[in-house]
Amino acid sequence: MCDSICRSEPDSVAAMPAFAPDAVDRAIVLATQAGLPLYPDPWRAVGEQVGLSGAEVLSRMQAMHRAGVIRRVAAVPNHYRLGYVANGMSVWDVDDDDIDRLGREVAGVEGVSHCYRRPRHLPHWPYNLFAMLHGKTRDEVEHQAEALRLRLGSACRGYRILYSSRILKKTGLRLAGAGKS
Amino acid sequence: MTAARTAASQAPVALDATDRAIINRLQDGLPLAERPFARVAEELGIGEGRLLYRLEQLRDSGVLSRFGPMYHAERLGGGLTLAALRVPEDDYERVTRAVNAFPEVAHNYRREHALNMWFVLATETPKRIAEVIAEIEAATGLAVYNMPKEEEFHVRLHLPV
């Protein structure tokens, strides 16, 4: 990964050594978790809040990015307001032997945002692979799911799409470990 | 955010070509460099001031829910999990209030399934996840289906607009 121009997140966070944020890192996290100031020099604007120079803030954030603590500094669209009103959590019952390979493949399919392996809860919940799908219509989401089903082939024993019908709560993630030591 | 405000602020909006270019580019991430907005503005062929102004409008009007660092909770030492409940329909409002009252519940969605409530828990420490789950079970009288991630294949939300 490059240090300065980073358009994407580090490839494998899991492979990285643990990162222990110190009090200065935590102050930066707290000052930015609600958002980055929209100023020509945002690093200096953050620095003014936490008593650091802009250069120090930038260098700390670059280090956190290298360590995988910051995935990226980015725009988070409200998908409903962009017309992506069909949001389905697709869940798949996939052979455990193949899931790591297939999970990586599924993650690369257009329209998939988050893709995780999670535990089954038998007998009620046989699904172990989760992939969030986003479309402008349910039809579009069904097509995305069909593409995934073809990709998974015989390793897949079944799937469901759980559409969200109501947002009950949506706050920013309150960052664990950021406020207390 | 209240339920009423959430419902009212979800209507799709019309965006012009500049807005779309800004959103598409900045979903990929701001360069961690000096004068980052000037660099992106140059890529997009617009002025830095215009980019910042548009971005502010997009954020304030709710087209963007946020602009800033995406932190990785577990790498900061915290706990994170996805959990679900099977809520009886006639008890749904009470259970929603009980679950949402926990500050550790970051997101909560109603979904069309027998497991009809899905929420994300974010805690200060990994150990705290089990405690909060036990507290939610006590508060709701329902069994929590805990579904922590065992492997992360992709965390990327790029919605072309």
mmCIF file of C-alpha atoms in Angstrom:
data_model
loop_
_atom_site.group_PDB
_atom_site.id
_atom_site.type_symbol
_atom_site.label_atom_id
_atom_site.label_comp_id
_atom_site.label_asym_id
_atom_site.label_seq_id
_atom_site.Cartn_x
_atom_site.Cartn_y
_atom_site.Cartn_z
ATOM 1 C CA MET A 1 0.000 0.000 0.000
ATOM 2 C CA CYS A 2 1.160 3.464 -0.748
ATOM 3 C CA ASP A 3 1.473 5.970 2.047
ATOM 4 C CA SER A 4 0.064 9.032 0.457
ATOM 5 C CA ILE A 5 -2.464 8.208 -2.238
ATOM 6 C CA CYS A 6 -4.639 5.465 -0.872
ATOM 7 C CA ARG A 7 -7.769 4.771 -2.802
ATOM 8 C CA SER A 8 -8.442 1.450 -1.226
ATOM 9 C CA GLU A 9 -8.042 -0.276 2.061
ATOM 10 C CA PRO A 10 -5.168 -2.558 2.962
ATOM 11 C CA ASP A 11 -5.484 -5.982 1.375
ATOM 12 C CA SER A 12 -5.412 -8.234 4.354
ATOM 13 C CA VAL A 13 -6.108 -6.744 7.711
ATOM 14 C CA ALA A 14 -6.095 -10.168 9.320
ATOM 15 C CA ALA A 15 -2.460 -10.666 8.394
ATOM 16 C CA MET A 16 -1.366 -7.474 10.088
ATOM 17 C CA PRO A 17 0.241 -7.245 13.485
ATOM 18 C CA ALA A 18 -1.930 -5.856 16.261
ATOM 19 C CA PHE A 19 -1.943 -2.093 16.565
ATOM 20 C CA ALA A 20 -2.191 -0.501 19.973
ATOM 21 C CA PRO A 21 -3.478 3.053 19.629
ATOM 22 C CA ASP A 22 -1.951 5.406 22.178
ATOM 23 C CA ALA A 23 -3.697 8.359 23.819
ATOM 24 C CA VAL A 24 -2.862 10.644 20.883
ATOM 25 C CA ASP A 25 -4.286 8.171 18.361
ATOM 26 C CA ARG A 26 -7.402 7.825 20.477
ATOM 27 C CA ALA A 27 -7.838 11.593 20.598
ATOM 28 C CA ILE A 28 -7.692 11.676 16.797
ATOM 29 C CA VAL A 29 -10.231 8.848 16.553
ATOM 30 C CA LEU A 30 -12.597 10.647 18.910
ATOM 31 C CA ALA A 31 -12.233 13.921 17.030
ATOM 32 C CA THR A 32 -12.954 12.329 13.649
ATOM 33 C CA GLN A 33 -15.375 9.479 14.262
ATOM 34 C CA ALA A 34 -18.350 11.699 13.485
ATOM 35 C CA GLY A 35 -16.613 12.992 10.358
ATOM 36 C CA LEU A 36 -13.672 14.853 8.908
ATOM 37 C CA PRO A 37 -13.873 18.669 8.803
ATOM 38 C CA LEU A 38 -14.498 19.839 5.245
ATOM 39 C CA TYR A 39 -11.649 22.326 5.007
ATOM 40 C CA PRO A 40 -8.814 22.644 2.502
ATOM 41 C CA ASP A 41 -6.457 21.447 5.240
ATOM 42 C CA PRO A 42 -8.597 18.983 7.204
ATOM 43 C CA TRP A 43 -5.589 17.623 9.093
ATOM 44 C CA ARG A 44 -4.858 21.016 10.605
ATOM 45 C CA ALA A 45 -8.542 21.423 11.508
ATOM 46 C CA VAL A 46 -8.422 18.107 13.388
ATOM 47 C CA GLY A 47 -5.091 19.086 14.932
ATOM 48 C CA GLU A 48 -6.598 22.254 16.343
ATOM 49 C CA GLN A 49 -9.149 20.157 18.209
ATOM 50 C CA VAL A 50 -6.617 17.800 19.731
ATOM 51 C CA GLY A 51 -3.573 20.026 20.161
ATOM 52 C CA LEU A 52 -1.406 18.676 17.359
ATOM 53 C CA SER A 53 0.034 20.068 14.154
ATOM 54 C CA GLY A 54 -1.656 19.160 10.901
ATOM 55 C CA ALA A 55 1.469 17.287 9.851
ATOM 56 C CA GLU A 56 1.327 15.176 13.009
ATOM 57 C CA VAL A 57 -2.355 14.354 12.478
ATOM 58 C CA LEU A 58 -1.675 13.343 8.880
ATOM 59 C CA SER A 59 1.278 11.191 9.862
ATOM 60 C CA ARG A 60 -0.733 9.468 12.630
ATOM 61 C CA MET A 61 -3.608 8.801 10.270
ATOM 62 C CA GLN A 62 -1.251 7.392 7.652
ATOM 63 C CA ALA A 63 0.154 5.054 10.295
ATOM 64 C CA MET A 64 -3.351 3.984 11.346
ATOM 65 C CA HIS A 65 -4.202 3.356 7.720
ATOM 66 C CA ARG A 66 -1.104 1.217 7.245
ATOM 67 C CA ALA A 67 -2.064 -0.728 10.366
ATOM 68 C CA GLY A 68 -5.612 -1.322 9.113
ATOM 69 C CA VAL A 69 -7.183 0.721 11.903
ATOM 70 C CA ILE A 70 -8.460 3.173 9.301
ATOM 71 C CA ARG A 71 -9.936 1.372 6.318
ATOM 72 C CA ARG A 72 -10.109 4.561 4.315
ATOM 73 C CA VAL A 73 -11.273 8.156 4.633
ATOM 74 C CA ALA A 74 -14.338 8.216 2.494
ATOM 75 C CA ALA A 75 -17.834 9.312 1.632
ATOM 76 C CA VAL A 76 -20.478 7.022 3.083
ATOM 77 C CA PRO A 77 -23.557 7.303 0.913
ATOM 78 C CA ASN A 78 -27.013 6.972 2.333
ATOM 79 C CA HIS A 79 -28.037 4.265 -0.097
ATOM 80 C CA TYR A 80 -31.755 5.034 0.185
ATOM 81 C CA ARG A 81 -31.213 8.628 -0.893
ATOM 82 C CA LEU A 82 -29.192 7.454 -3.898
ATOM 83 C CA GLY A 83 -32.115 5.349 -5.034
ATOM 84 C CA TYR A 84 -30.753 2.048 -3.734
ATOM 85 C CA VAL A 85 -33.978 1.249 -1.982
ATOM 86 C CA ALA A 86 -33.765 -2.526 -2.298
ATOM 87 C CA ASN A 87 -31.227 -3.662 0.252
ATOM 88 C CA GLY A 88 -31.038 -7.345 0.858
ATOM 89 C CA MET A 89 -28.904 -9.350 3.214
ATOM 90 C CA SER A 90 -28.292 -12.529 1.258
ATOM 91 C CA VAL A 91 -27.435 -15.540 3.402
ATOM 92 C CA TRP A 92 -26.043 -18.798 2.056
ATOM 93 C CA ASP A 93 -25.591 -22.323 3.306
ATOM 94 C CA VAL A 94 -22.195 -23.206 1.843
ATOM 95 C CA ASP A 95 -19.944 -26.243 2.335
ATOM 96 C CA ASP A 96 -17.506 -25.405 5.101
ATOM 97 C CA ASP A 97 -14.679 -26.939 3.087
ATOM 98 C CA ASP A 98 -15.129 -24.457 0.248
ATOM 99 C CA ILE A 99 -16.299 -21.367 2.048
ATOM 100 C CA ASP A 100 -13.026 -19.461 2.232
ATOM 101 C CA ARG A 101 -12.379 -19.760 -1.489
ATOM 102 C CA LEU A 102 -16.002 -19.058 -2.389
ATOM 103 C CA GLY A 103 -16.321 -16.187 0.048
ATOM 104 C CA ARG A 104 -13.459 -14.419 -1.694
ATOM 105 C CA GLU A 105 -15.118 -14.988 -5.068
ATOM 106 C CA VAL A 106 -18.506 -13.775 -3.898
ATOM 107 C CA ALA A 107 -16.918 -10.665 -2.428
ATOM 108 C CA GLY A 108 -15.770 -9.685 -5.908
ATOM 109 C CA VAL A 109 -19.213 -9.798 -7.482
ATOM 110 C CA GLU A 110 -20.771 -6.466 -8.515
ATOM 111 C CA GLY A 111 -23.273 -5.157 -6.009
ATOM 112 C CA VAL A 112 -21.842 -7.040 -3.024
ATOM 113 C CA SER A 113 -20.665 -4.760 -0.237
ATOM 114 C CA HIS A 114 -20.010 -6.713 2.925
ATOM 115 C CA CYS A 115 -19.218 -10.420 2.785
ATOM 116 C CA TYR A 116 -18.594 -12.470 5.899
ATOM 117 C CA ARG A 117 -18.458 -16.024 7.171
ATOM 118 C CA ARG A 118 -20.607 -16.331 10.298
ATOM 119 C CA PRO A 119 -21.671 -19.248 12.496
ATOM 120 C CA ARG A 120 -24.735 -21.357 11.767
ATOM 121 C CA HIS A 121 -27.422 -21.763 14.422
ATOM 122 C CA LEU A 122 -28.903 -25.161 13.627
ATOM 123 C CA PRO A 123 -31.629 -26.169 13.179
ATOM 124 C CA HIS A 124 -33.197 -22.745 12.633
ATOM 125 C CA TRP A 125 -30.373 -20.981 10.873
ATOM 126 C CA PRO A 126 -28.236 -23.047 8.480
ATOM 127 C CA TYR A 127 -26.580 -20.071 6.741
ATOM 128 C CA ASN A 128 -22.861 -19.435 7.130
ATOM 129 C CA LEU A 129 -22.034 -16.916 4.379
ATOM 130 C CA PHE A 130 -23.475 -13.396 4.377
ATOM 131 C CA ALA A 131 -23.308 -10.964 1.466
ATOM 132 C CA MET A 132 -25.068 -7.597 1.483
ATOM 133 C CA LEU A 133 -26.686 -6.728 -1.844
ATOM 134 C CA HIS A 134 -27.797 -3.291 -2.941
ATOM 135 C CA GLY A 135 -30.046 -2.510 -5.874
ATOM 136 C CA LYS A 136 -32.530 0.035 -7.091
ATOM 137 C CA THR A 137 -35.235 -2.628 -7.332
ATOM 138 C CA ARG A 138 -35.767 -6.017 -5.769
ATOM 139 C CA ASP A 139 -35.534 -7.434 -9.262
ATOM 140 C CA GLU A 140 -31.980 -6.147 -9.497
ATOM 141 C CA VAL A 141 -31.125 -7.700 -6.140
ATOM 142 C CA GLU A 142 -32.635 -11.037 -7.218
ATOM 143 C CA HIS A 143 -30.404 -10.966 -10.293
ATOM 144 C CA GLN A 144 -27.341 -10.286 -8.160
ATOM 145 C CA ALA A 145 -28.310 -13.221 -5.952
ATOM 146 C CA GLU A 146 -28.742 -15.458 -8.990
ATOM 147 C CA ALA A 147 -25.226 -14.526 -10.132
ATOM 148 C CA LEU A 148 -23.945 -15.506 -6.702
ATOM 149 C CA ARG A 149 -25.826 -18.803 -6.809
ATOM 150 C CA LEU A 150 -24.189 -19.689 -10.107
ATOM 151 C CA ARG A 151 -20.812 -18.755 -8.675
ATOM 152 C CA LEU A 152 -21.332 -20.977 -5.632
ATOM 153 C CA GLY A 153 -22.606 -23.913 -7.667
ATOM 154 C CA SER A 154 -23.056 -27.238 -5.924
ATOM 155 C CA ALA A 155 -21.247 -26.003 -2.791
ATOM 156 C CA CYS A 156 -24.413 -24.059 -1.977
ATOM 157 C CA ARG A 157 -27.294 -25.946 -0.367
ATOM 158 C CA GLY A 158 -29.687 -23.028 -0.149
ATOM 159 C CA TYR A 159 -30.049 -19.314 0.333
ATOM 160 C CA ARG A 160 -32.397 -16.556 1.388
ATOM 161 C CA ILE A 161 -32.543 -12.823 0.856
ATOM 162 C CA LEU A 162 -33.626 -10.894 3.920
ATOM 163 C CA TYR A 163 -34.791 -7.461 2.830
ATOM 164 C CA SER A 164 -34.745 -4.650 5.323
ATOM 165 C CA SER A 165 -38.221 -3.254 5.766
ATOM 166 C CA ARG A 166 -37.471 -0.604 8.380
ATOM 167 C CA ILE A 167 -34.465 1.120 9.901
ATOM 168 C CA LEU A 168 -35.046 0.834 13.636
ATOM 169 C CA LYS A 169 -31.828 2.563 14.664
ATOM 170 C CA LYS A 170 -28.821 3.921 12.870
ATOM 171 C CA THR A 171 -26.181 5.755 14.820
ATOM 172 C CA GLY A 172 -22.566 6.036 13.891
ATOM 173 C CA LEU A 173 -20.521 3.225 15.253
ATOM 174 C CA ARG A 174 -19.403 4.298 18.698
ATOM 175 C CA LEU A 175 -15.836 3.330 18.490
ATOM 176 C CA ALA A 176 -14.751 0.717 20.869
ATOM 177 C CA GLY A 177 -11.466 1.368 22.591
ATOM 178 C CA ALA A 178 -11.419 4.953 21.465
ATOM 179 C CA GLY A 179 -12.608 6.654 24.584
ATOM 180 C CA LYS A 180 -11.329 4.586 27.445
ATOM 181 C CA SER A 181 -8.043 2.963 28.099
ATOM 182 C CA MET B 1 -32.119 9.674 15.055
ATOM 183 C CA THR B 2 -35.825 9.277 15.578
ATOM 184 C CA ALA B 3 -37.899 6.886 13.514
ATOM 185 C CA ALA B 4 -39.931 9.774 12.077
ATOM 186 C CA ARG B 5 -36.873 11.656 10.930
ATOM 187 C CA THR B 6 -35.403 8.498 9.463
ATOM 188 C CA ALA B 7 -38.511 7.843 7.394
ATOM 189 C CA ALA B 8 -38.750 11.434 6.199
ATOM 190 C CA SER B 9 -35.123 11.638 5.132
ATOM 191 C CA GLN B 10 -34.997 8.502 3.023
ATOM 192 C CA ALA B 11 -36.581 9.774 -0.189
ATOM 193 C CA PRO B 12 -34.275 9.404 -3.220
ATOM 194 C CA VAL B 13 -32.844 12.677 -4.531
ATOM 195 C CA ALA B 14 -31.817 13.860 -7.981
ATOM 196 C CA LEU B 15 -28.089 14.464 -8.392
ATOM 197 C CA ASP B 16 -26.265 16.254 -11.164
ATOM 198 C CA ALA B 17 -23.169 14.943 -12.934
ATOM 199 C CA THR B 18 -20.776 16.788 -10.613
ATOM 200 C CA ASP B 19 -22.422 15.389 -7.503
ATOM 201 C CA ARG B 20 -22.269 11.906 -8.963
ATOM 202 C CA ALA B 21 -18.601 12.254 -9.886
ATOM 203 C CA ILE B 22 -17.799 13.478 -6.367
ATOM 204 C CA ILE B 23 -19.688 10.646 -4.677
ATOM 205 C CA ASN B 24 -18.206 7.981 -6.926
ATOM 206 C CA ARG B 25 -14.669 9.260 -6.462
ATOM 207 C CA LEU B 26 -14.869 9.798 -2.730
ATOM 208 C CA GLN B 27 -16.368 6.416 -1.940
ATOM 209 C CA ASP B 28 -12.915 5.150 -2.928
ATOM 210 C CA GLY B 29 -11.229 7.277 -0.338
ATOM 211 C CA LEU B 30 -9.554 10.620 0.157
ATOM 212 C CA PRO B 31 -5.790 10.570 -0.334
ATOM 213 C CA LEU B 32 -3.951 10.670 2.975
ATOM 214 C CA ALA B 33 -1.813 13.540 1.771
ATOM 215 C CA GLU B 34 -1.442 17.287 2.129
ATOM 216 C CA ARG B 35 -4.307 19.287 0.638
ATOM 217 C CA PRO B 36 -6.261 16.124 -0.139
ATOM 218 C CA PHE B 37 -9.361 17.887 -1.431
ATOM 219 C CA ALA B 38 -7.273 19.920 -3.888
ATOM 220 C CA ARG B 39 -5.871 16.681 -5.297
ATOM 221 C CA VAL B 40 -9.301 15.131 -5.738
ATOM 222 C CA ALA B 41 -10.688 18.359 -7.192
ATOM 223 C CA GLU B 42 -7.916 18.369 -9.762
ATOM 224 C CA GLU B 43 -8.735 14.775 -10.731
ATOM 225 C CA LEU B 44 -12.371 15.738 -11.147
ATOM 226 C CA GLY B 45 -11.588 18.923 -13.039
ATOM 227 C CA ILE B 46 -13.335 21.216 -10.583
ATOM 228 C CA GLY B 47 -12.059 23.741 -8.068
ATOM 229 C CA GLU B 48 -11.165 22.802 -4.508
ATOM 230 C CA GLY B 49 -13.704 25.271 -3.130
ATOM 231 C CA ARG B 50 -16.432 23.868 -5.309
ATOM 232 C CA LEU B 51 -15.645 20.329 -4.237
ATOM 233 C CA LEU B 52 -15.768 21.275 -0.559
ATOM 234 C CA TYR B 53 -18.990 23.199 -1.005
ATOM 235 C CA ARG B 54 -20.700 20.359 -2.868
ATOM 236 C CA LEU B 55 -19.476 17.825 -0.359
ATOM 237 C CA GLU B 56 -20.867 19.884 2.484
ATOM 238 C CA GLN B 57 -24.234 20.112 0.713
ATOM 239 C CA LEU B 58 -24.304 16.374 0.079
ATOM 240 C CA ARG B 59 -23.501 15.680 3.703
ATOM 241 C CA ASP B 60 -25.932 18.202 5.160
ATOM 242 C CA SER B 61 -28.797 17.094 2.933
ATOM 243 C CA GLY B 62 -28.299 13.491 4.006
ATOM 244 C CA VAL B 63 -27.197 12.123 0.627
ATOM 245 C CA LEU B 64 -24.029 11.166 2.452
ATOM 246 C CA SER B 65 -24.595 9.763 5.891
ATOM 247 C CA ARG B 66 -21.019 10.598 6.736
ATOM 248 C CA PHE B 67 -17.680 11.731 5.363
ATOM 249 C CA GLY B 68 -14.598 10.711 7.258
ATOM 250 C CA PRO B 69 -12.361 7.890 8.417
ATOM 251 C CA MET B 70 -13.829 4.405 8.427
ATOM 252 C CA TYR B 71 -12.382 2.890 11.554
ATOM 253 C CA HIS B 72 -11.937 -0.806 12.103
ATOM 254 C CA ALA B 73 -13.489 -1.353 15.535
ATOM 255 C CA GLU B 74 -11.780 -4.612 16.358
ATOM 256 C CA ARG B 75 -8.360 -3.275 15.453
ATOM 257 C CA LEU B 76 -8.979 -0.465 17.911
ATOM 258 C CA GLY B 77 -9.467 -3.065 20.606
ATOM 259 C CA GLY B 78 -13.241 -3.180 20.649
ATOM 260 C CA GLY B 79 -15.886 -5.807 20.092
ATOM 261 C CA LEU B 80 -18.292 -6.031 17.173
ATOM 262 C CA THR B 81 -20.971 -8.520 16.289
ATOM 263 C CA LEU B 82 -24.177 -9.035 14.335
ATOM 264 C CA ALA B 83 -27.092 -10.471 16.255
ATOM 265 C CA ALA B 84 -30.698 -11.358 15.549
ATOM 266 C CA LEU B 85 -33.944 -11.865 17.430
ATOM 267 C CA ARG B 86 -37.130 -13.713 16.614
ATOM 268 C CA VAL B 87 -39.651 -11.163 17.857
ATOM 269 C CA PRO B 88 -43.381 -11.884 18.179
ATOM 270 C CA GLU B 89 -45.179 -9.361 15.949
ATOM 271 C CA ASP B 90 -47.468 -8.090 18.674
ATOM 272 C CA ASP B 91 -44.468 -7.364 20.879
ATOM 273 C CA TYR B 92 -42.309 -5.747 18.198
ATOM 274 C CA GLU B 93 -42.543 -2.140 19.376
ATOM 275 C CA ARG B 94 -41.681 -2.959 22.969
ATOM 276 C CA VAL B 95 -38.711 -5.092 21.952
ATOM 277 C CA THR B 96 -37.498 -2.382 19.554
ATOM 278 C CA ARG B 97 -37.494 0.153 22.381
ATOM 279 C CA ALA B 98 -35.750 -2.262 24.730
ATOM 280 C CA VAL B 99 -33.007 -3.136 22.221
ATOM 281 C CA ASN B 100 -32.469 0.410 20.960
ATOM 282 C CA ALA B 101 -32.049 1.643 24.534
ATOM 283 C CA PHE B 102 -28.657 -0.071 24.627
ATOM 284 C CA PRO B 103 -25.973 2.422 23.554
ATOM 285 C CA GLU B 104 -23.951 -0.547 22.252
ATOM 286 C CA VAL B 105 -26.609 -1.125 19.562
ATOM 287 C CA ALA B 106 -25.246 0.834 16.609
ATOM 288 C CA HIS B 107 -27.628 -0.238 13.849
ATOM 289 C CA ASN B 108 -30.898 -2.078 14.042
ATOM 290 C CA TYR B 109 -32.987 -3.222 11.079
ATOM 291 C CA ARG B 110 -36.307 -4.937 10.731
ATOM 292 C CA ARG B 111 -35.981 -7.727 8.164
ATOM 293 C CA GLU B 112 -38.467 -9.950 6.400
ATOM 294 C CA HIS B 113 -37.814 -13.301 8.049
ATOM 295 C CA ALA B 114 -38.771 -15.234 11.177
ATOM 296 C CA LEU B 115 -35.580 -13.721 12.572
ATOM 297 C CA ASN B 116 -37.084 -10.290 12.125
ATOM 298 C CA MET B 117 -34.759 -7.994 14.058
ATOM 299 C CA TRP B 118 -31.054 -7.647 13.212
ATOM 300 C CA PHE B 119 -28.665 -5.384 15.038
ATOM 301 C CA VAL B 120 -24.968 -4.621 15.251
ATOM 302 C CA LEU B 121 -23.341 -4.417 18.661
ATOM 303 C CA ALA B 122 -20.198 -2.356 19.096
ATOM 304 C CA THR B 123 -18.545 -2.475 22.503
ATOM 305 C CA GLU B 124 -15.483 -1.076 24.192
ATOM 306 C CA THR B 125 -13.994 -4.530 24.642
ATOM 307 C CA PRO B 126 -14.612 -7.935 23.025
ATOM 308 C CA LYS B 127 -15.566 -9.352 26.433
ATOM 309 C CA ARG B 128 -18.400 -6.873 26.773
ATOM 310 C CA ILE B 129 -20.270 -8.425 23.794
ATOM 311 C CA ALA B 130 -21.362 -11.463 25.822
ATOM 312 C CA GLU B 131 -22.458 -9.240 28.715
ATOM 313 C CA VAL B 132 -24.588 -7.014 26.487
ATOM 314 C CA ILE B 133 -26.154 -10.060 24.826
ATOM 315 C CA ALA B 134 -27.110 -11.423 28.242
ATOM 316 C CA GLU B 135 -28.549 -8.021 29.192
ATOM 317 C CA ILE B 136 -30.593 -7.872 25.965
ATOM 318 C CA GLU B 137 -31.913 -11.383 26.597
ATOM 319 C CA ALA B 138 -32.935 -10.332 30.100
ATOM 320 C CA ALA B 139 -34.550 -7.102 28.891
ATOM 321 C CA THR B 140 -36.494 -8.695 26.032
ATOM 322 C CA GLY B 141 -37.122 -12.225 27.290
ATOM 323 C CA LEU B 142 -35.915 -13.501 23.900
ATOM 324 C CA ALA B 143 -32.925 -15.581 22.849
ATOM 325 C CA VAL B 144 -30.266 -13.618 20.953
ATOM 326 C CA TYR B 145 -28.750 -15.338 17.926
ATOM 327 C CA ASN B 146 -25.171 -14.136 18.028
ATOM 328 C CA MET B 147 -23.462 -14.196 14.638
ATOM 329 C CA PRO B 148 -19.973 -12.773 15.007
ATOM 330 C CA LYS B 149 -17.915 -12.664 11.871
ATOM 331 C CA GLU B 150 -15.512 -15.560 11.560
ATOM 332 C CA GLU B 151 -13.932 -14.318 8.364
ATOM 333 C CA GLU B 152 -14.203 -11.051 6.478
ATOM 334 C CA PHE B 153 -14.018 -11.389 2.730
ATOM 335 C CA HIS B 154 -14.919 -7.878 1.733
ATOM 336 C CA VAL B 155 -16.018 -4.693 3.364
ATOM 337 C CA ARG B 156 -16.612 -2.264 0.621
ATOM 338 C CA LEU B 157 -19.676 -0.320 -0.146
ATOM 339 C CA HIS B 158 -19.310 1.254 -3.531
ATOM 340 C CA LEU B 159 -22.593 2.317 -5.040
ATOM 341 C CA PRO B 160 -22.142 3.764 -8.510
ATOM 342 C CA VAL B 161 -24.454 6.762 -8.920
#
